[in-house]
């Protein structure tokens, strides 16, 4: 069994009508020619589409964890399939669980202090890499890592080699009610502090200090809700009009009531009320702290949609400011019918309409995206470009 002339792996004869094998790695988007050859040399050829390449669309959640590993990590993206593997700087993660084709959970392995690249590898060896997406930290962590400026929030500190009579301070202000639980756990109550991010310091009885920089976030009772992270800007191809949107790391003093995204199309009159714009609800259906949803109609090509992310708590406080990301749908050069592929159909369209007029493109990015020679016209240059692309695929 071969795909585009490359042998498949682990070929198993099941019956006279069934064979199983593993596909080799191929270039992204490349169509596959499947050839099955019997021992007597007789063969048959089939055309089949390539499996899509997996994509990581944003940093993992959480973005950091302990050097001894063991933290549960969630990865979001596209085109994840059963049997997917995850590595941190080449070290395989444990307990990889495929939640959906857009979400994976796994357990981070041990690693030295510092950042690590996270890679997702599908069974056909197609992969995507997120450079420096996960940071391994020595020291200790806090839960919760936020509280009110009025102080009094119960905080659990976990780490290693704690001793009795360890002092805890927030930006130099002593914590209250410090309780030594074990060599790996201390409880305390946060002191009064202004709104903002603070350092937390543990000082042992022999004056050895360990600092967790920016580890605790104070929220004002008048602004009790903040959005942590949103998905990074995404690029869609011509065949795709749907994008997965998500937000994580919400910091809230009150229960969350609603999280949603408002979609701002590329050509939108600024006077249009925001309530008239399309929106999508983001839900945390599996209680992992990630609110997500899909918008299915990013239909305009060649230009960027703005996406505003909003959140509201049960006391009707809104997260301020709302965060923003973006989605762009891009067509390949020569893809005149904008179906995601460059084919003879595009060449025929190019020949049937613009060849007589060398038609000027409308002032619209959706059309300019297919302009192969950059002259802002559709004509023979586009047809020649398409035919060359098809010849190279052969």
XYZ file of C-alpha atoms in Angstrom:
394
model
C 0.000 0.000 0.000
C 1.387 3.426 -0.927
C 0.192 7.037 -0.732
C 1.616 9.309 -3.442
C 4.335 6.688 -3.910
C 5.239 6.564 -0.192
C 4.647 3.162 1.452
C 2.109 2.925 4.245
C 3.215 1.494 7.593
C 1.910 -1.505 9.564
C 0.001 -2.970 6.610
C -2.301 -5.792 7.761
C -4.350 -8.111 5.546
C -7.742 -8.460 7.247
C -9.768 -10.157 4.499
C -10.175 -10.229 0.720
C -12.120 -6.951 1.033
C -10.239 -5.167 3.838
C -6.684 -3.989 4.564
C -5.541 -1.759 7.424
C -2.439 0.462 7.510
C -1.013 3.752 8.782
C -0.630 6.690 6.424
C 2.795 8.337 5.945
C 3.438 12.021 6.590
C 2.514 14.255 3.643
C 2.623 17.940 2.791
C -0.302 19.957 4.120
C -3.404 19.766 1.956
C -1.792 17.452 -0.626
C -4.280 15.029 -2.238
C -3.334 11.382 -1.851
C -3.098 8.785 -4.611
C -3.677 5.425 -2.982
C -2.153 2.420 -4.759
C -2.791 -1.171 -3.619
C -0.443 -3.751 -5.126
C -0.874 -7.519 -4.789
C 2.170 -9.853 -4.517
C 1.700 -10.804 -8.196
C 2.255 -7.166 -9.235
C -1.362 -6.390 -10.076
C -2.454 -3.046 -8.653
C -5.282 -0.579 -8.506
C -5.211 3.180 -7.922
C -7.658 5.297 -5.973
C -7.848 9.040 -5.401
C -8.507 10.126 -1.837
C -8.313 13.379 0.108
C -5.543 14.073 2.574
C -6.338 14.116 6.260
C -6.329 17.701 7.551
C -3.290 18.961 9.426
C -3.880 19.516 13.158
C -3.677 23.130 14.328
C -3.091 24.608 17.772
C -4.911 27.948 17.777
C -3.712 29.443 21.054
C -1.551 28.912 24.141
C -2.398 25.894 26.262
C -4.436 26.202 29.477
C -2.974 26.647 32.001
C 0.150 28.194 30.498
C 2.431 27.117 33.336
C 2.921 24.286 35.819
C 5.383 22.663 38.230
C 8.732 21.246 37.115
C 7.796 17.818 38.452
C 4.913 17.635 35.982
C 1.502 16.212 36.761
C -0.576 19.274 35.820
C -3.618 18.714 33.624
C -3.308 20.755 30.427
C -5.985 21.579 27.846
C -5.076 22.241 24.203
C -7.543 23.751 21.739
C -7.359 23.855 17.961
C -8.662 21.988 14.924
C -8.466 18.576 13.228
C -7.451 16.470 16.249
C -8.251 12.780 15.693
C -8.301 9.562 17.710
C -4.790 8.371 18.548
C -3.348 11.900 18.716
C -0.115 12.326 20.704
C 1.153 15.360 22.642
C 4.772 16.172 23.475
C 6.435 18.855 25.607
C 9.873 19.571 24.108
C 9.750 16.081 22.620
C 8.770 14.343 25.890
C 5.486 12.469 25.523
C 2.600 13.620 27.703
C 0.626 11.077 29.683
C -3.114 10.340 29.763
C -3.857 12.073 26.464
C -7.630 12.338 26.104
C -9.372 13.419 22.894
C -12.353 15.495 24.072
C -13.365 16.523 20.547
C -11.744 17.356 17.213
C -11.076 20.786 18.757
C -9.885 19.900 22.264
C -7.309 17.616 23.925
C -6.444 17.097 27.580
C -3.223 15.574 28.856
C -0.854 15.456 31.824
C 2.335 17.500 31.465
C 5.565 15.486 31.939
C 8.515 16.515 34.112
C 10.766 19.240 32.725
C 13.459 21.677 33.801
C 12.507 25.241 34.700
C 11.663 27.347 31.646
C 9.449 27.309 28.563
C 8.645 24.237 26.486
C 7.289 23.752 22.968
C 4.006 21.837 22.827
C 3.421 19.616 19.788
C 0.297 17.765 18.669
C 0.863 14.770 16.369
C -1.968 12.934 14.648
C -1.599 9.194 13.872
C -0.648 10.012 10.252
C 2.359 11.981 11.648
C 0.971 15.351 10.586
C 1.684 17.773 13.412
C 1.547 21.324 14.698
C 3.858 23.003 17.182
C 3.207 25.841 19.632
C 6.593 27.410 20.446
C 7.195 28.172 24.134
C 3.529 27.636 24.955
C 4.051 26.037 28.366
C 6.260 27.366 31.157
C 7.645 25.151 33.914
C 8.004 26.979 37.218
C 9.877 26.051 40.355
C 8.611 27.242 43.729
C 4.959 27.365 44.741
C 1.460 28.088 43.453
C -1.628 29.776 44.932
C -5.304 28.827 44.775
C -7.247 30.919 44.238
C -4.766 33.307 42.632
C -7.088 36.293 43.064
C -9.295 37.964 45.644
C -10.907 41.200 46.763
C -8.977 44.361 47.687
C -10.709 44.131 51.077
C -8.549 41.113 51.920
C -9.615 38.060 53.886
C -9.593 35.613 50.952
C -8.595 32.103 52.027
C -5.522 31.140 49.981
C -3.957 27.674 49.712
C -0.228 27.645 48.885
C 1.268 24.423 47.534
C 4.920 23.632 46.906
C 7.792 21.723 48.494
C 9.986 21.846 51.600
C 7.806 24.214 53.618
C 8.590 24.519 57.339
C 6.609 25.614 60.363
C 6.592 29.321 61.184
C 7.037 30.247 57.510
C 6.006 33.884 56.933
C 3.760 34.837 53.987
C 3.520 38.349 52.546
C 1.759 40.009 49.596
C 3.935 42.815 48.203
C 5.546 43.004 51.611
C 2.259 43.116 53.535
C 2.006 40.192 56.014
C -0.780 37.692 55.417
C -3.194 36.888 58.236
C -4.037 33.561 59.901
C -1.050 31.638 58.479
C -1.424 27.894 59.075
C 1.242 25.294 58.352
C -0.530 22.176 57.086
C 2.387 20.097 55.783
C 5.757 20.431 54.087
C 3.847 20.960 50.826
C 0.879 23.073 51.951
C 0.287 26.349 53.793
C -3.008 28.207 54.294
C -3.406 31.948 54.885
C -5.734 34.910 54.369
C -4.823 37.681 51.985
C -4.210 41.169 53.450
C -5.885 44.395 52.328
C -4.274 45.716 49.127
C -4.994 48.012 46.178
C -6.321 46.494 42.955
C -3.663 44.954 40.722
C -1.160 42.135 40.455
C 1.141 41.414 43.399
C 4.153 39.296 44.287
C 3.829 36.710 47.043
C 6.844 35.873 49.244
C 7.434 32.931 51.563
C 10.155 33.465 54.155
C 11.420 30.525 56.209
C 12.491 30.856 59.874
C 16.155 30.983 58.742
C 15.310 34.009 56.514
C 15.419 32.113 53.208
C 12.908 33.802 50.864
C 11.074 32.392 47.826
C 9.173 34.855 45.621
C 6.329 34.092 43.216
C 6.271 37.105 40.880
C 2.857 38.393 39.865
C 1.135 35.407 41.432
C -1.885 37.098 42.999
C -4.474 39.434 41.461
C -6.479 41.864 43.596
C -9.900 42.869 42.235
C -11.933 45.863 43.355
C -15.498 45.104 44.510
C -16.605 47.708 41.941
C -14.784 45.856 39.114
C -14.970 42.228 40.233
C -14.582 40.524 36.840
C -11.622 40.223 34.475
C -11.018 38.160 31.343
C -7.729 36.261 31.327
C -6.994 34.854 27.861
C -8.838 34.700 24.546
C -8.075 32.645 21.456
C -5.465 34.112 19.161
C -6.333 35.574 15.761
C -7.140 32.819 13.262
C -6.868 32.339 9.506
C -9.447 30.204 7.697
C -9.155 28.807 4.199
C -11.806 29.258 1.509
C -13.488 25.958 2.344
C -14.047 26.951 5.967
C -16.448 29.590 7.272
C -16.592 28.343 10.882
C -14.166 29.183 13.690
C -13.973 27.995 17.286
C -13.815 30.924 19.732
C -12.840 30.602 23.371
C -11.835 32.428 26.538
C -10.149 31.117 29.686
C -8.727 32.371 32.962
C -11.769 34.392 33.981
C -11.168 36.037 37.369
C -14.432 36.695 39.183
C -15.464 37.537 42.726
C -19.063 36.572 41.871
C -20.454 33.616 39.883
C -20.256 33.999 36.101
C -23.629 34.647 34.462
C -22.718 34.865 30.792
C -19.771 34.889 28.369
C -20.253 35.768 24.705
C -18.545 36.967 21.530
C -19.728 39.765 19.237
C -18.707 39.464 15.586
C -17.832 42.677 13.722
C -17.736 42.057 9.928
C -15.028 43.789 7.816
C -17.457 46.350 6.369
C -19.531 47.612 9.284
C -20.953 51.091 9.696
C -19.657 52.433 13.052
C -23.148 53.777 13.776
C -24.657 50.264 13.789
C -25.695 49.405 17.400
C -23.713 46.536 18.884
C -26.998 44.710 19.578
C -27.529 44.462 15.790
C -24.256 42.612 15.225
C -24.058 38.795 15.151
C -23.020 37.094 18.381
C -22.378 33.633 19.805
C -22.679 32.363 23.365
C -19.531 30.798 24.870
C -20.236 27.942 27.285
C -18.106 26.011 29.787
C -19.944 22.742 29.236
C -17.324 20.498 30.855
C -16.340 22.780 33.779
C -12.706 23.126 32.751
C -12.714 26.925 32.941
C -12.713 27.318 29.146
C -15.770 29.015 27.671
C -16.109 28.168 23.996
C -18.431 28.267 21.006
C -18.359 28.298 17.209
C -19.489 30.997 14.810
C -20.460 29.488 11.468
C -20.649 32.471 9.114
C -17.224 34.031 8.549
C -18.211 34.181 4.891
C -16.350 37.280 3.609
C -12.939 36.350 2.210
C -9.742 38.362 2.098
C -10.549 40.668 5.018
C -10.531 40.439 8.808
C -13.443 40.153 11.193
C -13.008 41.677 14.643
C -14.296 39.555 17.520
C -15.068 41.160 20.873
C -15.172 38.884 23.932
C -17.481 39.906 26.796
C -18.339 38.494 30.230
C -20.916 39.338 32.892
C -21.338 38.081 36.462
C -24.556 37.441 38.372
C -24.398 40.920 39.915
C -24.529 42.344 36.352
C -20.913 43.574 36.419
C -19.218 43.454 33.011
C -15.564 42.563 32.466
C -13.732 45.797 31.645
C -12.228 46.185 29.177
C -13.596 43.497 26.849
C -10.857 41.674 24.959
C -10.605 41.354 21.206
C -9.336 38.798 18.721
C -9.856 38.337 14.980
C -10.661 35.910 12.174
C -9.555 36.206 8.534
C -10.765 33.984 5.685
C -8.154 33.715 2.934
C -8.405 32.206 -0.540
C -5.506 30.720 -2.479
C -4.231 32.496 -5.562
C -6.093 31.244 -8.613
C -9.051 29.973 -6.566
C -11.530 31.939 -8.665
C -14.637 30.092 -7.480
C -13.365 30.355 -3.857
C -14.040 26.733 -2.917
C -10.618 26.183 -1.318
C -9.036 24.353 -4.254
C -7.266 25.440 -7.444
C -8.701 23.276 -10.228
C -9.565 23.142 -13.926
C -12.920 24.607 -12.998
C -11.139 27.819 -11.985
C -9.286 27.864 -15.307
C -12.529 27.415 -17.223
C -14.140 30.269 -15.312
C -11.115 32.406 -16.056
C -11.358 31.590 -19.749
C -15.110 31.962 -20.057
C -15.483 35.439 -18.540
C -12.493 37.717 -18.295
C -10.306 36.634 -21.207
C -12.057 39.027 -23.636
C -12.054 41.985 -21.279
C -9.182 41.353 -18.864
C -11.730 42.364 -16.244
C -10.690 44.766 -13.495
C -11.322 43.383 -10.044
C -13.918 45.098 -7.861
C -12.499 46.995 -4.902
C -13.084 44.037 -2.632
C -10.431 41.892 -0.877
C -12.510 38.794 -1.588
C -11.686 39.105 -5.300
C -8.158 40.459 -4.971
C -7.193 37.355 -2.990
C -7.306 35.288 -6.211
C -5.278 37.761 -8.295
C -2.235 35.669 -9.264
C -0.063 38.373 -10.876
C -1.084 41.350 -8.766
C -2.375 43.486 -11.649
C -5.836 43.763 -10.044
C -7.389 42.021 -13.049
C -8.621 38.551 -13.911
C -7.320 37.241 -17.194
C -4.895 34.882 -18.921
C -2.291 35.310 -16.190
C -4.656 33.699 -13.690
C -5.484 30.861 -16.088
C -1.768 30.175 -16.761
C -1.041 30.265 -13.024
C -3.794 27.716 -12.354
C -2.598 25.353 -15.095
C 0.991 25.521 -13.794
C -0.206 24.678 -10.275
C -2.155 21.683 -11.582
C 0.845 20.507 -13.615
C 3.079 20.631 -10.514
C 0.603 18.469 -8.598
C 0.923 15.822 -11.299
